[in-house]
Amino acid sequence: MNPFSSGTRLRDMIRSIRACKTAAEERGVVRKECAEIRASINENDPHDRHRNLAKLMFIHMLGYPTHFGQMECLKLIASPGFPEKRIGYLGLMLLLDERQEVLMLVTNSLKQDLNHTNQYVVGLALCALGNICSAEMARDLAPEVERLIQFRDPNIRKKAALCSTRIVRKVPDLAENFINAASSLLKEKHHGVLITGVQLCYELCKINDEALEFFRKKCTEGLIKTLKDITNSAYQPEYDVAGITDPFLHIRLLKLLRVLGQGDADASDLMTDILAQVATRTESNKNAGNAVLYECVETIMAIEDTSSLRVLAINILGRFLSNRDNNIRYVALNMLMKAIAFDDQAVQRHRVTILECVKDPDASIRKRALELVSLLVNANNVKQLTKDLIDYLEISDEDFKEDLSEKICSIVDKFSPEKIWYIDQMLKVLSEAGKFVKDDVWHTLIVVISNASELHGYTVRALYKAVLTYSEQETLVRVAIWCIGEYGDLLVNNVGMLGIEDPVTVTECDAVDVIEDAITRHNSDMTTKAMALVALLKLSSRFPSISERIKDIIVKQKGSLLLEMQQRAIEFNSILDRHINIRSSLVERMPVPDEAASRARRSGSLPASDSTMSKPSVSIPNGVTAAPLVDLLDLDSDDILAPPTSSGVDFLQDLLGVDLGSSPAQSGATPPPKAGTDLLLDILSIGTPSPAQNSASSIDLLSTADTLSSPAPSSIATTAPSGMFDLLDGLSPSPSKQATNGPAYPPIVAYESSSLKIEFSFSKMPGNPQTTNVQATFINLSPNTFTDFIFQAAVPKFLQLHLDPASGNILSASGKVTQNLRVTNSQHGKKSLVMRMKIGYRVNGKDVLEEGQINNFPRGL
Amino acid sequence: MIKAVMMMNTQGKPRLAKFYDFLPVEKQQELIRGVFSVLCSRPENVSNFLEIDSLFGPDSRLVYKHYATLYFVLVFDGSENELAMLDLIQVLVETLDKCFSNVCELDIVFNYSKMHTVLDEIVFGGQVLETSSAEVIRAVEEISKLEAASNAISLVPNSVSGWRGR
């Protein structure tokens, strides 16, 4: 060290950093140090290099940029002294990146050091290579490393072995060169070398099939013998952990045997004895012993056909579950989750213990156990398991309720044996954890309820009772409001009493009280209030004797600060005032939504419904969100409309289009689920006879559509103008018409690359020449499967584009996916279509992006 | 494969961080902070394992141990045995304990490069190299000896004595 140098020593720097009281102060010290180091680097004094780099590494750990020290690493590595080399290599591993160009310069130094006479220098070089080796370096230095595997000193042999695993991982072609060297390592007596040798073999087997065959034939028996020896060996203090001789080596050997046994009955056969021995004779009162048992279980699960061993293995896991150590329980649950695929029955035997783990104080164990339980459920045990889980739901931690209720709902939904049971269980969940469940849960519940016509009375009474006790559970309140609105008459008249029910006396006033309570409670959210308002309108017809009181409640909402509420209140009030003759037909029972379709939609095109739920947060300027409007119209945007819509805006457009074109929904007949099933729609269509009223409200709805659509992001640019167009022309965009129309324009190949082909076919809506429906077909030309497939398109300003959801996002080899596009050309007849597009997908774990422009649209579109 | 070894104190200050896949320094700090925020909110008497997919990508596990003022953290993928990793932390701590005779946070702060030497003898490029602390100490001592002997100027901070204080 140069005593005259201005820099401080590392120790002093650390001390002054530690003395800093604030982050700003620390930054100041570090900045000053960095400035000094830079200056010193510029002076290029070889004596300071070592200290500078040591400081830089410390600074790096604290999270400051240190890139200016990279070249110093290389200089230190190239210097002859051992301390310089050591710090240089350390810096190389910490500060540099295998992708950086600087690294090219270091290959030569590494080569020299791998051949150095001092074995510790060789060790340093191996260590650095093992950490940062790139593919080019692997190719250049593989012969040196291969030679070092035979080195006399065990310390170098083991490092060379691990360095080789990195090399073959980077360049799998080199695997062949290492097979012989690796098999010689398996005969080692030195535990440290043996463990690295086993790791190298494991890596080779994973990478190279020839290597796997070779080791399977030549080494299986030897490995079994080694494992037997260390299992039976006497006490070895160096490698002893809690009474087990070298558990790490045990584990590595078991891992390698797993690879060798997998898919090969003969090899599996050879190892059954030793596996049984390890499984039965390993001490299980310490972590080390359990680690070995755990690995042994995993190996037993993976190798071929040893059903008696598997039972043994699952019993070990069962024992783990009642272990006092949290860690053991945790790994056991993980493993049982894998085991369930092999032997459901054996895992089922431990159901009670697993259920206990759901109540574990440790959150991560609870979560695992819950996942495992949901895998264990089948038609036979669903009732018992659900009961246990719901019982626990009552007493569980608040923050666990969300996970738990979600799992219970999915179990109930999947395995429910009968409707009444389903409804009972869901009501229990909503009562206990109603504020945690997701929207689609209660949406589905309502669909199920309306489909179970013989249970309407029972359900509405049960809900009425529940909501009196659990009025703080928002979703329970919503379902209750909806059902009371729909089936209020069944509630007060005790219609359809089941044998199991206790009779209740509910007056009409009591029922309205519940709804009034919900609409006036300050913490009810907009959706609940909106649903309550609709329920009131329904009840005003169902309970004619107290319709004045109901009207009062509705009138109060005319002063609501929420625009939506205010507007609906005014509309509903005018229905009650001026159109009393149509009221009863307006609020008839909702047509029963198609349960199968809603179920299929939820499981099939979940992404579509997700987007429906997240989209409505499009906010309109006056601060009201679009969501409540959709909800106001009742559940249909999610559950009834057959074509999945991608936004609330779109839905409104559909609403207008369908409504004016189709005839009013007639009472008595069961209308198709697609036609007007929601209330507002009914209002509009039935209102047609009185033209003044109709035009007033449709304009008003249109203006809503207008405000709604203006802030909509351009990527889903559906537009008010096209909606208006439909409206004025009185057309309905009905898909059946398009189908019969047939393509008037020839289909085109819009895009073709080596892996993907896109075809467009066109159709026009009659009477609407501006709008073209495009069906895009994506064809996978490659032999690989594309996942997460997404098609995006952009058009110039004079065009408007609407994308429907694609039929899927996975393209199997030579598979197809279709997607509908709707293009509206405002310069129809003057300009032809043009489109830019971007396609993204994943293939073999890599993201691929393709882009292109489509100019070859047929003229006149 | 082991993805990272970290030591941090109970205030979240990193004391040693080694990532076996290269990450830019900002990302490293982000991960350290992320790990710390999870660790410090964990109660006592829970398992030593964490699901850490959100920070380190799919199939990542984290095992940690809490000693006095320090957290020892290992992050690894599905090919490692979780319980064995727990024992590996034990090996690391025992080795440090022997190296510094009763290791404490200050030893780790001031002997930064020696810490790395110890770690490099135990974990090598994300693989377990040696599990016997006696073997590790033997190797580390050889290296220290070599450093002290090879250069009279002795630039190595941890072996510098105060004789040339300024």
Coordinates of N, CA, C and O in Angstrom, one line a residue, chain A residues 718-788:
Chain A
T718 N -65.0 0.2 -30.1 CA -66.4 0.1 -30.6 C -66.9 1.5 -30.4 O -66.4 2.3 -29.6
T719 N -67.8 1.9 -31.2 CA -68.1 3.3 -31.2 C -69.6 3.6 -31.1 O -70.4 2.8 -31.5
A720 N -69.8 4.7 -30.6 CA -71.2 5.2 -30.5 C -71.8 5.4 -31.9 O -72.9 5.0 -32.2
P721 N -71.0 6.0 -32.8 CA -71.6 6.2 -34.2 C -72.1 4.9 -34.8 O -73.3 4.9 -35.3
S722 N -71.4 3.8 -34.7 CA -72.0 2.6 -35.3 C -73.2 2.2 -34.6 O -74.1 1.6 -35.2
G723 N -73.2 2.4 -33.3 CA -74.4 2.0 -32.5 C -75.6 2.8 -33.0 O -76.7 2.4 -33.2
M724 N -75.3 4.1 -33.2 CA -76.4 5.0 -33.6 C -76.9 4.6 -35.0 O -78.0 4.6 -35.2
F725 N -75.9 4.3 -35.8 CA -76.3 3.8 -37.1 C -77.3 2.7 -37.1 O -78.3 2.7 -37.7
D726 N -76.9 1.7 -36.3 CA -77.8 0.6 -36.1 C -79.2 1.0 -35.7 O -80.2 0.6 -36.2
L727 N -79.2 1.9 -34.8 CA -80.4 2.4 -34.2 C -81.3 3.0 -35.2 O -82.5 2.7 -35.3
L728 N -80.7 3.9 -36.0 CA -81.4 4.7 -36.9 C -82.0 3.8 -38.0 O -83.1 3.9 -38.5
D729 N -81.1 2.9 -38.5 CA -81.6 2.1 -39.5 C -82.5 0.9 -39.1 O -83.1 0.2 -39.9
G730 N -82.6 0.8 -37.8 CA -83.4 -0.2 -37.2 C -82.9 -1.6 -37.6 O -83.7 -2.5 -37.9
L731 N -81.6 -1.8 -37.5 CA -81.1 -3.1 -37.9 C -80.6 -3.8 -36.7 O -80.2 -3.2 -35.7
S732 N -80.6 -5.1 -36.8 CA -80.0 -5.8 -35.7 C -78.8 -6.6 -36.2 O -78.9 -7.3 -37.2
P733 N -77.7 -6.5 -35.5 CA -76.5 -7.2 -36.0 C -76.7 -8.7 -35.5 O -76.1 -9.1 -34.6
S734 N -77.5 -9.4 -36.2 CA -77.7 -10.8 -35.8 C -76.8 -11.7 -36.6 O -76.7 -11.6 -37.8
P735 N -76.1 -12.5 -35.9 CA -75.1 -13.4 -36.5 C -75.6 -14.3 -37.5 O -75.0 -14.7 -38.5
S736 N -76.9 -14.8 -37.3 CA -77.4 -15.8 -38.2 C -77.6 -15.2 -39.7 O -77.4 -15.9 -40.6
K737 N -77.9 -13.9 -39.7 CA -78.0 -13.3 -41.0 C -76.7 -13.3 -41.8 O -76.7 -13.5 -43.0
Q738 N -75.6 -13.0 -41.0 CA -74.4 -13.0 -41.7 C -74.0 -14.4 -42.3 O -73.5 -14.5 -43.4
A739 N -74.4 -15.4 -41.6 CA -74.0 -16.7 -42.0 C -74.7 -17.0 -43.3 O -74.1 -17.6 -44.2
T740 N -76.0 -16.7 -43.5 CA -76.7 -17.0 -44.7 C -76.3 -16.1 -45.8 O -76.4 -16.5 -47.0
N741 N -75.8 -15.0 -45.5 CA -75.4 -14.0 -46.5 C -74.2 -14.5 -47.4 O -74.2 -14.3 -48.6
G742 N -73.3 -15.3 -46.8 CA -72.2 -15.8 -47.6 C -71.2 -14.8 -47.9 O -71.5 -13.6 -47.9
P743 N -69.9 -15.1 -48.2 CA -68.9 -14.1 -48.4 C -69.1 -13.5 -49.8 O -69.2 -14.2 -50.8
A744 N -69.1 -12.2 -49.9 CA -69.3 -11.6 -51.2 C -67.9 -11.2 -51.7 O -67.7 -10.9 -52.9
Y745 N -66.9 -11.3 -50.9 CA -65.5 -10.9 -51.3 C -64.6 -12.2 -51.1 O -64.9 -13.0 -50.2
P746 N -63.6 -12.3 -52.0 CA -62.8 -13.5 -51.9 C -61.9 -13.4 -50.6 O -61.5 -12.3 -50.2
P747 N -61.7 -14.5 -50.0 CA -60.8 -14.5 -48.8 C -59.4 -14.3 -49.2 O -59.0 -14.6 -50.3
I748 N -58.6 -13.8 -48.3 CA -57.2 -13.5 -48.6 C -56.3 -14.2 -47.6 O -56.7 -14.5 -46.5
V749 N -55.0 -14.4 -48.0 CA -54.0 -14.7 -47.0 C -53.4 -13.4 -46.6 O -52.7 -12.7 -47.3
A750 N -53.7 -13.1 -45.4 CA -53.2 -11.8 -44.9 C -51.8 -11.8 -44.5 O -51.1 -10.7 -44.6
Y751 N -51.3 -12.9 -44.1 CA -49.9 -12.9 -43.6 C -49.4 -14.3 -43.6 O -50.2 -15.3 -43.4
E752 N -48.2 -14.5 -44.0 CA -47.6 -15.8 -43.9 C -46.2 -15.8 -43.5 O -45.4 -15.0 -44.2
S753 N -45.8 -16.5 -42.5 CA -44.4 -16.7 -42.2 C -44.1 -18.1 -42.2 O -44.9 -19.0 -42.5
S754 N -42.9 -18.5 -41.8 CA -42.5 -19.9 -41.8 C -43.3 -20.7 -40.8 O -43.5 -21.9 -40.9
S755 N -43.8 -20.0 -39.7 CA -44.5 -20.8 -38.7 C -46.0 -20.5 -38.6 O -46.7 -21.2 -37.9
L756 N -46.4 -19.4 -39.3 CA -47.8 -19.0 -39.0 C -48.4 -18.5 -40.3 O -47.8 -17.8 -41.1
K757 N -49.7 -18.8 -40.5 CA -50.4 -18.3 -41.6 C -51.7 -17.7 -41.1 O -52.4 -18.3 -40.2
I758 N -52.1 -16.5 -41.7 CA -53.3 -15.9 -41.3 C -54.2 -15.7 -42.5 O -53.7 -15.1 -43.5
E759 N -55.4 -16.2 -42.4 CA -56.4 -16.0 -43.5 C -57.5 -15.1 -43.1 O -58.0 -15.3 -41.9
F760 N -58.0 -14.3 -44.0 CA -59.1 -13.4 -43.7 C -60.3 -13.8 -44.6 O -60.0 -13.9 -45.8
S761 N -61.4 -14.0 -44.1 CA -62.6 -14.0 -45.0 C -63.6 -12.9 -44.5 O -63.6 -12.5 -43.4
F762 N -64.4 -12.5 -45.5 CA -65.1 -11.2 -45.3 C -66.6 -11.5 -45.5 O -67.0 -12.3 -46.3
S763 N -67.4 -10.7 -44.7 CA -68.8 -10.7 -45.0 C -69.3 -9.3 -44.6 O -68.7 -8.6 -43.8
K764 N -70.4 -8.9 -45.2 CA -70.9 -7.5 -45.0 C -72.3 -7.7 -44.3 O -73.0 -8.7 -44.6
M765 N -72.6 -6.7 -43.5 CA -74.0 -6.7 -43.0 C -74.9 -6.1 -44.1 O -74.5 -5.0 -44.6
P766 N -76.0 -6.6 -44.4 CA -76.8 -6.0 -45.4 C -77.3 -4.6 -45.0 O -77.6 -4.4 -43.8
G767 N -77.2 -3.7 -45.9 CA -77.7 -2.4 -45.6 C -76.7 -1.6 -44.8 O -76.9 -0.4 -44.5
N768 N -75.5 -2.1 -44.5 CA -74.5 -1.4 -43.8 C -73.2 -1.6 -44.5 O -72.4 -2.3 -44.0
P769 N -73.0 -0.9 -45.6 CA -71.8 -1.2 -46.4 C -70.5 -0.7 -45.8 O -69.5 -1.2 -46.1
Q770 N -70.6 0.1 -44.8 CA -69.4 0.6 -44.2 C -68.7 -0.5 -43.3 O -67.5 -0.5 -43.1
T771 N -69.5 -1.3 -42.8 CA -69.0 -2.3 -41.8 C -68.7 -3.6 -42.4 O -69.5 -4.1 -43.2
T772 N -67.5 -4.1 -42.2 CA -67.2 -5.4 -42.7 C -66.9 -6.4 -41.5 O -66.2 -6.0 -40.6
N773 N -67.4 -7.6 -41.6 CA -67.0 -8.6 -40.6 C -65.9 -9.4 -41.2 O -66.0 -9.9 -42.3
V774 N -64.8 -9.5 -40.5 CA -63.7 -10.3 -40.9 C -63.5 -11.4 -40.0 O -63.5 -11.3 -38.8
Q775 N -63.5 -12.6 -40.6 CA -63.1 -13.8 -39.8 C -61.6 -14.1 -40.1 O -61.3 -14.4 -41.2
A776 N -60.8 -14.0 -39.0 CA -59.4 -14.3 -39.2 C -59.2 -15.7 -38.7 O -59.7 -16.1 -37.6
T777 N -58.5 -16.5 -39.5 CA -58.1 -17.8 -39.1 C -56.6 -17.9 -39.0 O -55.9 -17.6 -39.9
F778 N -56.1 -18.3 -37.8 CA -54.7 -18.4 -37.6 C -54.3 -19.9 -37.7 O -54.9 -20.7 -37.0
I779 N -53.4 -20.2 -38.5 CA -53.0 -21.6 -38.7 C -51.5 -21.7 -38.4 O -50.6 -21.0 -38.8
N780 N -51.2 -22.7 -37.5 CA -49.9 -22.9 -37.1 C -49.2 -23.9 -38.1 O -49.7 -25.0 -38.3
L781 N -48.1 -23.4 -38.7 CA -47.5 -24.2 -39.7 C -46.3 -25.0 -39.2 O -45.7 -25.8 -39.8
S782 N -45.9 -24.7 -37.9 CA -44.7 -25.3 -37.4 C -45.1 -26.6 -36.6 O -46.3 -26.8 -36.3
P783 N -44.2 -27.4 -36.3 CA -44.5 -28.6 -35.5 C -44.6 -28.4 -34.0 O -44.9 -29.3 -33.3
N784 N -44.5 -27.1 -33.6 CA -44.6 -26.9 -32.2 C -45.9 -26.3 -31.8 O -46.6 -25.7 -32.6
T785 N -46.2 -26.4 -30.5 CA -47.5 -25.8 -30.0 C -47.2 -24.3 -29.6 O -46.2 -24.1 -28.9
F786 N -48.1 -23.4 -30.0 CA -48.0 -22.0 -29.5 C -48.9 -21.9 -28.4 O -50.1 -22.3 -28.4
T787 N -48.4 -21.2 -27.3 CA -49.4 -20.9 -26.2 C -49.4 -19.4 -26.1 O -48.6 -18.7 -26.7
D788 N -50.3 -18.9 -25.3 CA -50.5 -17.5 -25.0 C -50.6 -16.7 -26.3 O -50.1 -15.6 -26.4

